[in-house]
PDB file of C-alpha atoms and ligand atoms in Angstrom:
ATOM      1  CA  UNK A   1     -38.448  80.382  52.821  1.00  0.00           C
ATOM      2  CA  UNK A   2     -39.656  77.316  51.003  1.00  0.00           C
ATOM      3  CA  UNK A   3     -37.497  74.272  51.674  1.00  0.00           C
ATOM      4  CA  UNK A   4     -37.331  72.072  48.616  1.00  0.00           C
ATOM      5  CA  UNK A   5     -37.110  68.354  49.421  1.00  0.00           C
ATOM      6  CA  UNK A   6     -33.938  66.803  48.071  1.00  0.00           C
ATOM      7  CA  UNK A   7     -34.800  64.574  45.198  1.00  0.00           C
ATOM      8  CA  UNK A   8     -32.959  62.929  42.360  1.00  0.00           C
ATOM      9  CA  UNK A   9     -34.038  62.542  38.752  1.00  0.00           C
ATOM     10  CA  UNK A  10     -32.596  59.451  37.081  1.00  0.00           C
ATOM     11  CA  UNK A  11     -32.779  59.411  33.275  1.00  0.00           C
ATOM     12  CA  UNK A  12     -31.619  56.353  31.335  1.00  0.00           C
ATOM     13  CA  UNK A  13     -31.738  54.837  27.869  1.00  0.00           C
ATOM     14  CA  UNK A  14     -31.147  51.232  26.856  1.00  0.00           C
ATOM     15  CA  UNK A  15     -31.236  49.457  23.493  1.00  0.00           C
ATOM     16  CA  UNK A  16     -31.112  45.783  24.449  1.00  0.00           C
ATOM     17  CA  UNK A  17     -31.956  46.053  28.141  1.00  0.00           C
ATOM     18  CA  UNK A  18     -28.503  45.999  29.740  1.00  0.00           C
ATOM     19  CA  UNK A  19     -28.556  49.595  30.944  1.00  0.00           C
ATOM     20  CA  UNK A  20     -32.095  49.018  32.159  1.00  0.00           C
ATOM     21  CA  UNK A  21     -30.874  46.050  34.228  1.00  0.00           C
ATOM     22  CA  UNK A  22     -27.980  48.117  35.608  1.00  0.00           C
ATOM     23  CA  UNK A  23     -30.451  50.900  36.437  1.00  0.00           C
ATOM     24  CA  UNK A  24     -32.495  48.473  38.525  1.00  0.00           C
ATOM     25  CA  UNK A  25     -29.365  47.434  40.446  1.00  0.00           C
ATOM     26  CA  UNK A  26     -28.531  51.091  41.116  1.00  0.00           C
ATOM     27  CA  UNK A  27     -32.066  51.846  42.312  1.00  0.00           C
ATOM     28  CA  UNK A  28     -31.934  48.896  44.717  1.00  0.00           C
ATOM     29  CA  UNK A  29     -28.811  50.398  46.317  1.00  0.00           C
ATOM     30  CA  UNK A  30     -30.263  53.861  46.879  1.00  0.00           C
ATOM     31  CA  UNK A  31     -31.672  54.400  50.327  1.00  0.00           C
ATOM     32  CA  UNK A  32     -35.474  54.301  50.445  1.00  0.00           C
ATOM     33  CA  UNK A  33     -35.628  57.669  52.195  1.00  0.00           C
ATOM     34  CA  UNK A  34     -34.056  59.417  49.210  1.00  0.00           C
ATOM     35  CA  UNK A  35     -36.754  60.453  46.767  1.00  0.00           C
ATOM     36  CA  UNK A  36     -35.737  59.319  43.294  1.00  0.00           C
ATOM     37  CA  UNK A  37     -37.838  59.489  40.140  1.00  0.00           C
ATOM     38  CA  UNK A  38     -36.804  57.360  37.176  1.00  0.00           C
ATOM     39  CA  UNK A  39     -37.434  58.175  33.528  1.00  0.00           C
ATOM     40  CA  UNK A  40     -36.791  56.360  30.272  1.00  0.00           C
ATOM     41  CA  UNK A  41     -35.219  59.097  28.143  1.00  0.00           C
ATOM     42  CA  UNK A  42     -37.306  57.990  25.152  1.00  0.00           C
ATOM     43  CA  UNK A  43     -40.455  59.120  26.993  1.00  0.00           C
ATOM     44  CA  UNK A  44     -39.492  62.567  28.322  1.00  0.00           C
ATOM     45  CA  UNK A  45     -38.158  65.960  27.229  1.00  0.00           C
ATOM     46  CA  UNK A  46     -35.894  68.610  28.715  1.00  0.00           C
ATOM     47  CA  UNK A  47     -38.699  70.005  30.858  1.00  0.00           C
ATOM     48  CA  UNK A  48     -38.401  67.097  33.294  1.00  0.00           C
ATOM     49  CA  UNK A  49     -34.764  68.061  33.919  1.00  0.00           C
ATOM     50  CA  UNK A  50     -35.905  71.399  35.375  1.00  0.00           C
ATOM     51  CA  UNK A  51     -37.361  69.652  38.412  1.00  0.00           C
ATOM     52  CA  UNK A  52     -34.025  68.374  39.722  1.00  0.00           C
ATOM     53  CA  UNK A  53     -30.804  69.783  41.122  1.00  0.00           C
ATOM     54  CA  UNK A  54     -29.465  66.225  41.437  1.00  0.00           C
ATOM     55  CA  UNK A  55     -29.349  64.103  38.293  1.00  0.00           C
ATOM     56  CA  UNK A  56     -28.187  60.590  37.493  1.00  0.00           C
ATOM     57  CA  UNK A  57     -27.876  59.752  33.788  1.00  0.00           C
ATOM     58  CA  UNK A  58     -27.455  56.229  32.407  1.00  0.00           C
ATOM     59  CA  UNK A  59     -26.673  55.093  28.886  1.00  0.00           C
ATOM     60  CA  UNK A  60     -24.845  52.583  26.737  1.00  0.00           C
ATOM     61  CA  UNK A  61     -22.484  53.300  23.842  1.00  0.00           C
ATOM     62  CA  UNK A  62     -23.128  51.961  20.347  1.00  0.00           C
ATOM     63  CA  UNK A  63     -21.609  51.874  16.861  1.00  0.00           C
ATOM     64  CA  UNK A  64     -18.081  52.933  17.589  1.00  0.00           C
ATOM     65  CA  UNK A  65     -18.567  55.684  20.093  1.00  0.00           C
ATOM     66  CA  UNK A  66     -22.170  56.774  19.487  1.00  0.00           C
ATOM     67  CA  UNK A  67     -24.797  57.491  22.105  1.00  0.00           C
ATOM     68  CA  UNK A  68     -27.510  54.916  22.813  1.00  0.00           C
ATOM     69  CA  UNK A  69     -30.269  55.549  20.253  1.00  0.00           C
ATOM     70  CA  UNK A  70     -32.797  57.341  22.510  1.00  0.00           C
ATOM     71  CA  UNK A  71     -30.084  59.611  23.911  1.00  0.00           C
ATOM     72  CA  UNK A  72     -28.974  60.254  20.328  1.00  0.00           C
ATOM     73  CA  UNK A  73     -32.520  61.408  19.460  1.00  0.00           C
ATOM     74  CA  UNK A  74     -32.609  63.591  22.572  1.00  0.00           C
ATOM     75  CA  UNK A  75     -29.095  64.986  22.198  1.00  0.00           C
ATOM     76  CA  UNK A  76     -29.960  68.257  20.411  1.00  0.00           C
ATOM     77  CA  UNK A  77     -32.384  69.143  23.235  1.00  0.00           C
ATOM     78  CA  UNK A  78     -29.896  67.922  25.879  1.00  0.00           C
ATOM     79  CA  UNK A  79     -27.277  70.370  24.615  1.00  0.00           C
ATOM     80  CA  UNK A  80     -29.665  73.259  25.332  1.00  0.00           C
ATOM     81  CA  UNK A  81     -30.202  72.373  29.007  1.00  0.00           C
ATOM     82  CA  UNK A  82     -28.718  74.815  31.514  1.00  0.00           C
ATOM     83  CA  UNK A  83     -26.967  72.650  34.108  1.00  0.00           C
ATOM     84  CA  UNK A  84     -25.837  75.442  36.433  1.00  0.00           C
ATOM     85  CA  UNK A  85     -26.657  74.607  40.080  1.00  0.00           C
ATOM     86  CA  UNK A  86     -27.084  70.971  39.078  1.00  0.00           C
ATOM     87  CA  UNK A  87     -24.920  68.084  40.262  1.00  0.00           C
ATOM     88  CA  UNK A  88     -24.785  65.248  37.753  1.00  0.00           C
ATOM     89  CA  UNK A  89     -23.575  61.632  38.002  1.00  0.00           C
ATOM     90  CA  UNK A  90     -23.350  59.408  34.910  1.00  0.00           C
ATOM     91  CA  UNK A  91     -23.065  55.647  34.534  1.00  0.00           C
ATOM     92  CA  UNK A  92     -22.300  54.032  31.215  1.00  0.00           C
ATOM     93  CA  UNK A  93     -22.476  50.489  29.923  1.00  0.00           C
ATOM     94  CA  UNK A  94     -20.071  49.242  27.244  1.00  0.00           C
ATOM     95  CA  UNK A  95     -17.782  46.509  25.973  1.00  0.00           C
ATOM     96  CA  UNK A  96     -14.066  47.107  26.608  1.00  0.00           C
ATOM     97  CA  UNK A  97     -12.907  44.097  24.570  1.00  0.00           C
ATOM     98  CA  UNK A  98     -15.159  44.378  21.509  1.00  0.00           C
ATOM     99  CA  UNK A  99     -15.073  48.187  21.372  1.00  0.00           C
ATOM    100  CA  UNK A 100     -11.888  49.040  23.266  1.00  0.00           C
ATOM    101  CA  UNK A 101     -11.212  52.214  21.285  1.00  0.00           C
ATOM    102  CA  UNK A 102     -14.602  53.651  22.192  1.00  0.00           C
ATOM    103  CA  UNK A 103     -15.199  52.179  25.635  1.00  0.00           C
ATOM    104  CA  UNK A 104     -18.185  53.876  27.342  1.00  0.00           C
ATOM    105  CA  UNK A 105     -17.665  56.978  25.188  1.00  0.00           C
ATOM    106  CA  UNK A 106     -21.263  57.979  25.925  1.00  0.00           C
ATOM    107  CA  UNK A 107     -20.331  58.930  29.508  1.00  0.00           C
ATOM    108  CA  UNK A 108     -17.851  61.454  28.161  1.00  0.00           C
ATOM    109  CA  UNK A 109     -20.144  62.778  25.433  1.00  0.00           C
ATOM    110  CA  UNK A 110     -22.916  63.615  27.925  1.00  0.00           C
ATOM    111  CA  UNK A 111     -20.487  64.679  30.655  1.00  0.00           C
ATOM    112  CA  UNK A 112     -18.798  67.276  28.480  1.00  0.00           C
ATOM    113  CA  UNK A 113     -22.150  68.896  27.703  1.00  0.00           C
ATOM    114  CA  UNK A 114     -22.973  69.011  31.419  1.00  0.00           C
ATOM    115  CA  UNK A 115     -19.682  70.770  32.173  1.00  0.00           C
ATOM    116  CA  UNK A 116     -19.916  73.119  29.170  1.00  0.00           C
ATOM    117  CA  UNK A 117     -23.421  74.106  30.265  1.00  0.00           C
ATOM    118  CA  UNK A 118     -22.382  75.006  33.803  1.00  0.00           C
ATOM    119  CA  UNK A 119     -23.070  71.765  35.692  1.00  0.00           C
ATOM    120  CA  UNK A 120     -20.935  69.985  38.276  1.00  0.00           C
ATOM    121  CA  UNK A 121     -19.987  66.415  37.475  1.00  0.00           C
ATOM    122  CA  UNK A 122     -19.680  64.035  40.405  1.00  0.00           C
ATOM    123  CA  UNK A 123     -19.016  60.287  40.585  1.00  0.00           C
ATOM    124  CA  UNK A 124     -15.640  60.095  38.837  1.00  0.00           C
ATOM    125  CA  UNK A 125     -14.472  56.492  38.719  1.00  0.00           C
ATOM    126  CA  UNK A 126     -10.947  55.024  38.381  1.00  0.00           C
ATOM    127  CA  UNK A 127      -9.969  53.314  35.110  1.00  0.00           C
ATOM    128  CA  UNK A 128      -7.941  50.762  37.077  1.00  0.00           C
ATOM    129  CA  UNK A 129      -9.310  47.263  36.614  1.00  0.00           C
ATOM    130  CA  UNK A 130     -10.457  47.839  33.030  1.00  0.00           C
ATOM    131  CA  UNK A 131      -8.559  46.906  29.866  1.00  0.00           C
ATOM    132  CA  UNK A 132      -9.357  49.290  27.015  1.00  0.00           C
ATOM    133  CA  UNK A 133      -7.481  51.401  24.485  1.00  0.00           C
ATOM    134  CA  UNK A 134      -9.280  54.735  24.514  1.00  0.00           C
ATOM    135  CA  UNK A 135     -12.364  56.367  25.940  1.00  0.00           C
ATOM    136  CA  UNK A 136     -13.922  59.814  25.596  1.00  0.00           C
ATOM    137  CA  UNK A 137     -15.061  59.214  29.184  1.00  0.00           C
ATOM    138  CA  UNK A 138     -11.442  59.350  30.478  1.00  0.00           C
ATOM    139  CA  UNK A 139     -11.353  63.067  31.223  1.00  0.00           C
ATOM    140  CA  UNK A 140      -8.035  62.980  33.040  1.00  0.00           C
ATOM    141  CA  UNK A 141      -5.603  60.057  32.837  1.00  0.00           C
ATOM    142  CA  UNK A 142      -6.776  57.288  35.109  1.00  0.00           C
ATOM    143  CA  UNK A 143     -10.313  58.581  35.658  1.00  0.00           C
ATOM    144  CA  UNK A 144     -13.634  58.090  33.911  1.00  0.00           C
ATOM    145  CA  UNK A 145     -16.176  60.899  34.250  1.00  0.00           C
ATOM    146  CA  UNK A 146     -18.614  58.355  35.672  1.00  0.00           C
ATOM    147  CA  UNK A 147     -19.144  54.700  36.490  1.00  0.00           C
ATOM    148  CA  UNK A 148     -18.170  52.267  33.713  1.00  0.00           C
ATOM    149  CA  UNK A 149     -20.020  48.955  33.649  1.00  0.00           C
ATOM    150  CA  UNK A 150     -19.108  46.095  31.294  1.00  0.00           C
ATOM    151  CA  UNK A 151     -21.688  43.355  31.441  1.00  0.00           C
ATOM    152  CA  UNK A 152     -20.189  41.716  28.330  1.00  0.00           C
ATOM    153  CA  UNK A 153     -16.810  40.985  29.946  1.00  0.00           C
ATOM    154  CA  UNK A 154     -16.884  41.811  33.669  1.00  0.00           C
ATOM    155  CA  UNK A 155     -20.440  41.119  34.738  1.00  0.00           C
ATOM    156  CA  UNK A 156     -19.221  39.546  37.960  1.00  0.00           C
ATOM    157  CA  UNK A 157     -17.883  42.943  39.058  1.00  0.00           C
ATOM    158  CA  UNK A 158     -21.047  44.911  38.381  1.00  0.00           C
ATOM    159  CA  UNK A 159     -22.767  44.647  41.762  1.00  0.00           C
ATOM    160  CA  UNK A 160     -19.656  45.556  43.748  1.00  0.00           C
ATOM    161  CA  UNK A 161     -18.910  48.524  41.477  1.00  0.00           C
ATOM    162  CA  UNK A 162     -22.468  49.774  41.836  1.00  0.00           C
ATOM    163  CA  UNK A 163     -22.450  49.349  45.598  1.00  0.00           C
ATOM    164  CA  UNK A 164     -19.306  51.479  45.936  1.00  0.00           C
ATOM    165  CA  UNK A 165     -20.347  54.084  43.377  1.00  0.00           C
ATOM    166  CA  UNK A 166     -23.785  54.655  44.910  1.00  0.00           C
ATOM    167  CA  UNK A 167     -22.220  55.312  48.333  1.00  0.00           C
ATOM    168  CA  UNK A 168     -19.764  57.698  46.643  1.00  0.00           C
ATOM    169  CA  UNK A 169     -22.388  59.702  44.751  1.00  0.00           C
ATOM    170  CA  UNK A 170     -24.786  59.922  47.703  1.00  0.00           C
ATOM    171  CA  UNK A 171     -21.960  61.518  49.682  1.00  0.00           C
ATOM    172  CA  UNK A 172     -21.081  63.812  46.767  1.00  0.00           C
ATOM    173  CA  UNK A 173     -24.724  64.836  46.394  1.00  0.00           C
ATOM    174  CA  UNK A 174     -24.570  65.489  50.178  1.00  0.00           C
ATOM    175  CA  UNK A 175     -27.526  63.157  50.669  1.00  0.00           C
ATOM    176  CA  UNK A 176     -25.768  61.208  53.387  1.00  0.00           C
ATOM    177  CA  UNK A 177     -23.701  62.418  56.273  1.00  0.00           C
ATOM    178  CA  UNK A 178     -20.594  60.666  57.523  1.00  0.00           C
ATOM    179  CA  UNK A 179     -22.795  58.726  59.889  1.00  0.00           C
ATOM    180  CA  UNK A 180     -24.782  57.350  56.974  1.00  0.00           C
ATOM    181  CA  UNK A 181     -27.950  59.258  57.799  1.00  0.00           C
ATOM    182  CA  UNK A 182     -29.786  61.311  55.235  1.00  0.00           C
ATOM    183  CA  UNK A 183     -28.822  64.944  55.556  1.00  0.00           C
TER     184      UNK A 183
HETATM  185  C1  LIG B 201     -23.002  46.908  17.203  1.00  0.00           C
HETATM  186  C2  LIG B 201     -22.527  47.263  18.570  1.00  0.00           C
HETATM  187  C3  LIG B 201     -21.754  48.386  18.763  1.00  0.00           C
HETATM  188  C4  LIG B 201     -21.256  48.712  20.039  1.00  0.00           C
HETATM  189  N1  LIG B 201     -20.417  49.804  20.191  1.00  0.00           N
HETATM  190  C5  LIG B 201     -19.870  50.051  21.417  1.00  0.00           C
HETATM  191  C6  LIG B 201     -18.937  51.119  21.606  1.00  0.00           C
HETATM  192  O1  LIG B 201     -18.618  51.878  20.701  1.00  0.00           O
HETATM  193  N2  LIG B 201     -18.409  51.303  22.854  1.00  0.00           N
HETATM  194  C7  LIG B 201     -18.738  50.501  23.924  1.00  0.00           C
HETATM  195  O2  LIG B 201     -18.226  50.705  25.025  1.00  0.00           O
HETATM  196  N3  LIG B 201     -19.634  49.474  23.768  1.00  0.00           N
HETATM  197  C8  LIG B 201     -20.189  49.235  22.545  1.00  0.00           C
HETATM  198  N4  LIG B 201     -21.087  48.200  22.407  1.00  0.00           N
HETATM  199  C9  LIG B 201     -21.440  47.390  23.575  1.00  0.00           C
HETATM  200  C10 LIG B 201     -22.778  47.817  24.182  1.00  0.00           C
HETATM  201  O3  LIG B 201     -22.734  49.123  24.687  1.00  0.00           O
HETATM  202  C11 LIG B 201     -23.097  46.846  25.309  1.00  0.00           C
HETATM  203  O4  LIG B 201     -23.381  45.582  24.774  1.00  0.00           O
HETATM  204  C12 LIG B 201     -24.211  47.309  26.233  1.00  0.00           C
HETATM  205  O5  LIG B 201     -24.333  46.358  27.274  1.00  0.00           O
HETATM  206  C13 LIG B 201     -25.551  47.509  25.567  1.00  0.00           C
HETATM  207  O6  LIG B 201     -26.431  48.101  26.508  1.00  0.00           O
HETATM  208  P1  LIG B 201     -27.969  48.415  26.239  1.00  0.00           P
HETATM  209  O7  LIG B 201     -28.648  47.096  26.016  1.00  0.00           O
HETATM  210  O8  LIG B 201     -28.452  49.077  27.458  1.00  0.00           O
HETATM  211  O9  LIG B 201     -28.063  49.328  25.039  1.00  0.00           O
HETATM  212  C14 LIG B 201     -21.583  47.879  21.143  1.00  0.00           C
HETATM  213  C15 LIG B 201     -22.389  46.751  20.929  1.00  0.00           C
HETATM  214  C16 LIG B 201     -22.842  46.438  19.682  1.00  0.00           C
HETATM  215  C17 LIG B 201     -23.675  45.191  19.516  1.00  0.00           C
END
């Protein structure tokens, strides 16, 4: 039997560079022995998704609850992806004060497609510590479907949040054992 190496595909989109910056922080936290390939969503299609059972998706939210522009362009194709057998973690960047009624909605918009198309979402993150009015990403009260980052208002918390979330998702992907070694 062929043993497929465990690898992660990370797909992100960023309009003004904030999600790109957050992506770099996430990559720095992922153990070097984990194979991870990173793609700007503006440069790929759904075919690249076929290569991975483990996915990390990153995006910002714009214009009152819309997807980041490259994800918006890709969204029709995204909705056709079969996510069964895939584990997916999503991080979203937003502004809870300026856009508190739509905070990190993009996480929820992508996450719902993943679930509807048979995928398993991992990396749920508590809403505690944020101050917002509503979010499509809050799939059950008190929990976002993925990691929410707010560089506009809580930039000082970004690194700590990422550090904790990366440990969480590596365990949920089963890429680390309890002893911290790669499985
Ligand atoms: C015109 C405009 C609309 C925005 N709309 C939202 C929104 O609906 N929800 C949200 O959480 N953030 C919103 N934001 C905040 C951005 O998502 C945030 O600034 C983010 O860091 C941008 O990341 P990017 O440079 O990777 O695209 C908006 C920002 C601007 C300037």
